[in-house]
């Protein structure tokens, strides 16, 4: 009987640790984003990983599309932090695609994230980017509004 309580306690402790480390990683992302936002527009690319490493790329971009700063977060755990990408400073974001030798030198997951950042930047620049709102499971008011909207659409 004691071992069940011990296992349950360890599971709860691991879950709480996961939440705390996740919040720390989110704080790291927000700090990096705000630092880059002060420099100009920020292009964000991601390649989500379920079993493989997830990757997030941030590029601070000026009005001409020149990269002012670049950072990447890549890893499987919540211990990942942003690292600088100095080789992309001065590059034109419009040309950061699969044919760019600089992009080709990166690993495949980072290539996908860089291409995603470029694609989102181009769509925003063209004016045809539709940002889909994703609600948090804990945001009850937004979830209630989304549920009401779905119900209205289903009836009509």
JSON list of N, CA, C and O in Angstrom, two decimals, residues 73-106:
[
{"chain": "A", "resi": 73, "resn": "UNK", "atom": "N", "xyz": [15.73, 27.62, -31.12]},
{"chain": "A", "resi": 73, "resn": "UNK", "atom": "CA", "xyz": [15.55, 26.75, -29.96]},
{"chain": "A", "resi": 73, "resn": "UNK", "atom": "C", "xyz": [15.26, 25.37, -30.51]},
{"chain": "A", "resi": 73, "resn": "UNK", "atom": "O", "xyz": [14.30, 25.19, -31.25]},
{"chain": "A", "resi": 74, "resn": "UNK", "atom": "N", "xyz": [16.12, 24.43, -30.19]},
{"chain": "A", "resi": 74, "resn": "UNK", "atom": "CA", "xyz": [15.95, 23.09, -30.74]},
{"chain": "A", "resi": 74, "resn": "UNK", "atom": "C", "xyz": [16.27, 22.07, -29.65]},
{"chain": "A", "resi": 74, "resn": "UNK", "atom": "O", "xyz": [17.27, 22.18, -28.96]},
{"chain": "A", "resi": 75, "resn": "UNK", "atom": "N", "xyz": [15.37, 21.12, -29.51]},
{"chain": "A", "resi": 75, "resn": "UNK", "atom": "CA", "xyz": [15.61, 20.08, -28.52]},
{"chain": "A", "resi": 75, "resn": "UNK", "atom": "C", "xyz": [14.35, 19.30, -28.20]},
{"chain": "A", "resi": 75, "resn": "UNK", "atom": "O", "xyz": [13.25, 19.66, -28.60]},
{"chain": "A", "resi": 76, "resn": "UNK", "atom": "N", "xyz": [14.53, 18.24, -27.46]},
{"chain": "A", "resi": 76, "resn": "UNK", "atom": "CA", "xyz": [13.43, 17.36, -27.10]},
{"chain": "A", "resi": 76, "resn": "UNK", "atom": "C", "xyz": [12.87, 17.74, -25.73]},
{"chain": "A", "resi": 76, "resn": "UNK", "atom": "O", "xyz": [11.68, 17.62, -25.48]},
{"chain": "A", "resi": 77, "resn": "UNK", "atom": "N", "xyz": [13.70, 18.27, -24.86]},
{"chain": "A", "resi": 77, "resn": "UNK", "atom": "CA", "xyz": [13.27, 18.55, -23.49]},
{"chain": "A", "resi": 77, "resn": "UNK", "atom": "C", "xyz": [12.94, 20.01, -23.29]},
{"chain": "A", "resi": 77, "resn": "UNK", "atom": "O", "xyz": [13.23, 20.86, -24.13]},
{"chain": "A", "resi": 78, "resn": "UNK", "atom": "N", "xyz": [12.34, 20.29, -22.13]},
{"chain": "A", "resi": 78, "resn": "UNK", "atom": "CA", "xyz": [12.01, 21.67, -21.79]},
{"chain": "A", "resi": 78, "resn": "UNK", "atom": "C", "xyz": [13.24, 22.43, -21.29]},
{"chain": "A", "resi": 78, "resn": "UNK", "atom": "O", "xyz": [13.13, 23.59, -20.93]},
{"chain": "A", "resi": 79, "resn": "UNK", "atom": "N", "xyz": [14.38, 21.80, -21.30]},
{"chain": "A", "resi": 79, "resn": "UNK", "atom": "CA", "xyz": [15.62, 22.47, -20.90]},
{"chain": "A", "resi": 79, "resn": "UNK", "atom": "C", "xyz": [16.27, 23.22, -22.05]},
{"chain": "A", "resi": 79, "resn": "UNK", "atom": "O", "xyz": [17.29, 23.87, -21.87]},
{"chain": "A", "resi": 80, "resn": "UNK", "atom": "N", "xyz": [15.68, 23.14, -23.24]},
{"chain": "A", "resi": 80, "resn": "UNK", "atom": "CA", "xyz": [16.22, 23.83, -24.42]},
{"chain": "A", "resi": 80, "resn": "UNK", "atom": "C", "xyz": [16.12, 25.34, -24.24]},
{"chain": "A", "resi": 80, "resn": "UNK", "atom": "O", "xyz": [15.16, 25.85, -23.67]},
{"chain": "A", "resi": 81, "resn": "UNK", "atom": "N", "xyz": [17.13, 26.04, -24.74]},
{"chain": "A", "resi": 81, "resn": "UNK", "atom": "CA", "xyz": [17.15, 27.50, -24.69]},
{"chain": "A", "resi": 81, "resn": "UNK", "atom": "C", "xyz": [17.49, 28.03, -26.07]},
{"chain": "A", "resi": 81, "resn": "UNK", "atom": "O", "xyz": [18.01, 27.31, -26.92]},
{"chain": "A", "resi": 82, "resn": "UNK", "atom": "N", "xyz": [17.24, 29.32, -26.27]},
{"chain": "A", "resi": 82, "resn": "UNK", "atom": "CA", "xyz": [17.57, 29.93, -27.56]},
{"chain": "A", "resi": 82, "resn": "UNK", "atom": "C", "xyz": [19.06, 30.12, -27.70]},
{"chain": "A", "resi": 82, "resn": "UNK", "atom": "O", "xyz": [19.76, 30.50, -26.75]},
{"chain": "A", "resi": 83, "resn": "UNK", "atom": "N", "xyz": [19.53, 29.85, -28.92]},
{"chain": "A", "resi": 83, "resn": "UNK", "atom": "CA", "xyz": [20.94, 30.05, -29.26]},
{"chain": "A", "resi": 83, "resn": "UNK", "atom": "C", "xyz": [21.00, 30.98, -30.47]},
{"chain": "A", "resi": 83, "resn": "UNK", "atom": "O", "xyz": [20.15, 30.93, -31.35]},
{"chain": "A", "resi": 84, "resn": "UNK", "atom": "N", "xyz": [22.02, 31.80, -30.50]},
{"chain": "A", "resi": 84, "resn": "UNK", "atom": "CA", "xyz": [22.18, 32.77, -31.59]},
{"chain": "A", "resi": 84, "resn": "UNK", "atom": "C", "xyz": [22.51, 32.07, -32.90]},
{"chain": "A", "resi": 84, "resn": "UNK", "atom": "O", "xyz": [23.12, 30.99, -32.92]},
{"chain": "A", "resi": 85, "resn": "UNK", "atom": "N", "xyz": [22.10, 32.69, -33.99]},
{"chain": "A", "resi": 85, "resn": "UNK", "atom": "CA", "xyz": [22.41, 32.20, -35.34]},
{"chain": "A", "resi": 85, "resn": "UNK", "atom": "C", "xyz": [23.07, 33.36, -36.10]},
{"chain": "A", "resi": 85, "resn": "UNK", "atom": "O", "xyz": [22.46, 33.98, -36.96]},
{"chain": "A", "resi": 86, "resn": "UNK", "atom": "N", "xyz": [24.33, 33.67, -35.77]},
{"chain": "A", "resi": 86, "resn": "UNK", "atom": "CA", "xyz": [24.98, 34.86, -36.35]},
{"chain": "A", "resi": 86, "resn": "UNK", "atom": "C", "xyz": [25.20, 34.79, -37.85]},
{"chain": "A", "resi": 86, "resn": "UNK", "atom": "O", "xyz": [25.32, 35.82, -38.51]},
{"chain": "A", "resi": 87, "resn": "UNK", "atom": "N", "xyz": [25.24, 33.60, -38.42]},
{"chain": "A", "resi": 87, "resn": "UNK", "atom": "CA", "xyz": [25.51, 33.49, -39.86]},
{"chain": "A", "resi": 87, "resn": "UNK", "atom": "C", "xyz": [24.35, 34.01, -40.71]},
{"chain": "A", "resi": 87, "resn": "UNK", "atom": "O", "xyz": [24.52, 34.28, -41.90]},
{"chain": "A", "resi": 88, "resn": "UNK", "atom": "N", "xyz": [23.18, 34.19, -40.11]},
{"chain": "A", "resi": 88, "resn": "UNK", "atom": "CA", "xyz": [22.01, 34.66, -40.88]},
{"chain": "A", "resi": 88, "resn": "UNK", "atom": "C", "xyz": [21.86, 36.18, -40.84]},
{"chain": "A", "resi": 88, "resn": "UNK", "atom": "O", "xyz": [21.05, 36.74, -41.58]},
{"chain": "A", "resi": 89, "resn": "UNK", "atom": "N", "xyz": [22.63, 36.86, -39.99]},
{"chain": "A", "resi": 89, "resn": "UNK", "atom": "CA", "xyz": [22.54, 38.31, -39.90]},
{"chain": "A", "resi": 89, "resn": "UNK", "atom": "C", "xyz": [23.03, 38.92, -41.21]},
{"chain": "A", "resi": 89, "resn": "UNK", "atom": "O", "xyz": [24.09, 38.58, -41.72]},
{"chain": "A", "resi": 90, "resn": "UNK", "atom": "N", "xyz": [22.22, 39.81, -41.75]},
{"chain": "A", "resi": 90, "resn": "UNK", "atom": "CA", "xyz": [22.54, 40.45, -43.02]},
{"chain": "A", "resi": 90, "resn": "UNK", "atom": "C", "xyz": [21.95, 39.76, -44.23]},
{"chain": "A", "resi": 90, "resn": "UNK", "atom": "O", "xyz": [21.95, 40.30, -45.33]},
{"chain": "A", "resi": 91, "resn": "UNK", "atom": "N", "xyz": [21.42, 38.56, -44.06]},
{"chain": "A", "resi": 91, "resn": "UNK", "atom": "CA", "xyz": [20.79, 37.83, -45.17]},
{"chain": "A", "resi": 91, "resn": "UNK", "atom": "C", "xyz": [19.40, 38.39, -45.44]},
{"chain": "A", "resi": 91, "resn": "UNK", "atom": "O", "xyz": [18.75, 38.93, -44.54]},
{"chain": "A", "resi": 92, "resn": "UNK", "atom": "N", "xyz": [18.93, 38.24, -46.66]},
{"chain": "A", "resi": 92, "resn": "UNK", "atom": "CA", "xyz": [17.58, 38.64, -47.01]},
{"chain": "A", "resi": 92, "resn": "UNK", "atom": "C", "xyz": [16.65, 37.46, -46.75]},
{"chain": "A", "resi": 92, "resn": "UNK", "atom": "O", "xyz": [16.85, 36.37, -47.28]},
{"chain": "A", "resi": 93, "resn": "UNK", "atom": "N", "xyz": [15.61, 37.68, -45.94]},
{"chain": "A", "resi": 93, "resn": "UNK", "atom": "CA", "xyz": [14.71, 36.59, -45.57]},
{"chain": "A", "resi": 93, "resn": "UNK", "atom": "C", "xyz": [13.95, 36.03, -46.77]},
{"chain": "A", "resi": 93, "resn": "UNK", "atom": "O", "xyz": [13.55, 34.88, -46.77]},
{"chain": "A", "resi": 94, "resn": "UNK", "atom": "N", "xyz": [13.80, 36.83, -47.80]},
{"chain": "A", "resi": 94, "resn": "UNK", "atom": "CA", "xyz": [13.10, 36.38, -48.99]},
{"chain": "A", "resi": 94, "resn": "UNK", "atom": "C", "xyz": [13.82, 35.23, -49.69]},
{"chain": "A", "resi": 94, "resn": "UNK", "atom": "O", "xyz": [13.21, 34.45, -50.42]},
{"chain": "A", "resi": 95, "resn": "UNK", "atom": "N", "xyz": [15.13, 35.11, -49.46]},
{"chain": "A", "resi": 95, "resn": "UNK", "atom": "CA", "xyz": [15.93, 34.09, -50.13]},
{"chain": "A", "resi": 95, "resn": "UNK", "atom": "C", "xyz": [16.35, 32.95, -49.20]},
{"chain": "A", "resi": 95, "resn": "UNK", "atom": "O", "xyz": [17.20, 32.14, -49.57]},
{"chain": "A", "resi": 96, "resn": "UNK", "atom": "N", "xyz": [15.76, 32.87, -48.02]},
{"chain": "A", "resi": 96, "resn": "UNK", "atom": "CA", "xyz": [16.09, 31.77, -47.11]},
{"chain": "A", "resi": 96, "resn": "UNK", "atom": "C", "xyz": [15.17, 30.58, -47.40]},
{"chain": "A", "resi": 96, "resn": "UNK", "atom": "O", "xyz": [14.25, 30.28, -46.65]},
{"chain": "A", "resi": 97, "resn": "UNK", "atom": "N", "xyz": [15.45, 29.91, -48.50]},
{"chain": "A", "resi": 97, "resn": "UNK", "atom": "CA", "xyz": [14.65, 28.73, -48.88]},
{"chain": "A", "resi": 97, "resn": "UNK", "atom": "C", "xyz": [15.56, 27.52, -49.02]},
{"chain": "A", "resi": 97, "resn": "UNK", "atom": "O", "xyz": [16.74, 27.56, -48.66]},
{"chain": "A", "resi": 98, "resn": "UNK", "atom": "N", "xyz": [15.04, 26.44, -49.54]},
{"chain": "A", "resi": 98, "resn": "UNK", "atom": "CA", "xyz": [15.81, 25.19, -49.62]},
{"chain": "A", "resi": 98, "resn": "UNK", "atom": "C", "xyz": [17.01, 25.29, -50.55]},
{"chain": "A", "resi": 98, "resn": "UNK", "atom": "O", "xyz": [17.91, 24.46, -50.46]},
{"chain": "A", "resi": 99, "resn": "UNK", "atom": "N", "xyz": [17.01, 26.28, -51.43]},
{"chain": "A", "resi": 99, "resn": "UNK", "atom": "CA", "xyz": [18.12, 26.42, -52.38]},
{"chain": "A", "resi": 99, "resn": "UNK", "atom": "C", "xyz": [19.27, 27.24, -51.83]},
{"chain": "A", "resi": 99, "resn": "UNK", "atom": "O", "xyz": [20.34, 27.27, -52.42]},
{"chain": "A", "resi": 100, "resn": "UNK", "atom": "N", "xyz": [19.04, 27.92, -50.72]},
{"chain": "A", "resi": 100, "resn": "UNK", "atom": "CA", "xyz": [20.08, 28.74, -50.11]},
{"chain": "A", "resi": 100, "resn": "UNK", "atom": "C", "xyz": [21.12, 27.83, -49.47]},
{"chain": "A", "resi": 100, "resn": "UNK", "atom": "O", "xyz": [20.78, 26.97, -48.65]},
{"chain": "A", "resi": 101, "resn": "UNK", "atom": "N", "xyz": [22.42, 27.99, -49.81]},
{"chain": "A", "resi": 101, "resn": "UNK", "atom": "CA", "xyz": [23.45, 27.11, -49.24]},
{"chain": "A", "resi": 101, "resn": "UNK", "atom": "C", "xyz": [23.57, 27.21, -47.73]},
{"chain": "A", "resi": 101, "resn": "UNK", "atom": "O", "xyz": [23.92, 26.24, -47.06]},
{"chain": "A", "resi": 102, "resn": "UNK", "atom": "N", "xyz": [23.26, 28.37, -47.17]},
{"chain": "A", "resi": 102, "resn": "UNK", "atom": "CA", "xyz": [23.31, 28.54, -45.73]},
{"chain": "A", "resi": 102, "resn": "UNK", "atom": "C", "xyz": [22.24, 27.69, -45.04]},
{"chain": "A", "resi": 102, "resn": "UNK", "atom": "O", "xyz": [22.51, 27.05, -44.02]},
{"chain": "A", "resi": 103, "resn": "UNK", "atom": "N", "xyz": [21.06, 27.68, -45.62]},
{"chain": "A", "resi": 103, "resn": "UNK", "atom": "CA", "xyz": [19.97, 26.87, -45.07]},
{"chain": "A", "resi": 103, "resn": "UNK", "atom": "C", "xyz": [20.26, 25.39, -45.26]},
{"chain": "A", "resi": 103, "resn": "UNK", "atom": "O", "xyz": [20.01, 24.57, -44.38]},
{"chain": "A", "resi": 104, "resn": "UNK", "atom": "N", "xyz": [20.81, 25.04, -46.41]},
{"chain": "A", "resi": 104, "resn": "UNK", "atom": "CA", "xyz": [21.12, 23.63, -46.70]},
{"chain": "A", "resi": 104, "resn": "UNK", "atom": "C", "xyz": [22.15, 23.04, -45.74]},
{"chain": "A", "resi": 104, "resn": "UNK", "atom": "O", "xyz": [22.19, 21.84, -45.53]},
{"chain": "A", "resi": 105, "resn": "UNK", "atom": "N", "xyz": [22.97, 23.89, -45.16]},
{"chain": "A", "resi": 105, "resn": "UNK", "atom": "CA", "xyz": [24.00, 23.39, -44.25]},
{"chain": "A", "resi": 105, "resn": "UNK", "atom": "C", "xyz": [23.44, 23.01, -42.87]},
{"chain": "A", "resi": 105, "resn": "UNK", "atom": "O", "xyz": [24.13, 22.39, -42.08]},
{"chain": "A", "resi": 106, "resn": "UNK", "atom": "N", "xyz": [22.17, 23.39, -42.60]},
{"chain": "A", "resi": 106, "resn": "UNK", "atom": "CA", "xyz": [21.55, 23.10, -41.30]},
{"chain": "A", "resi": 106, "resn": "UNK", "atom": "C", "xyz": [20.91, 21.71, -41.33]},
{"chain": "A", "resi": 106, "resn": "UNK", "atom": "O", "xyz": [20.70, 21.13, -42.40]}
]
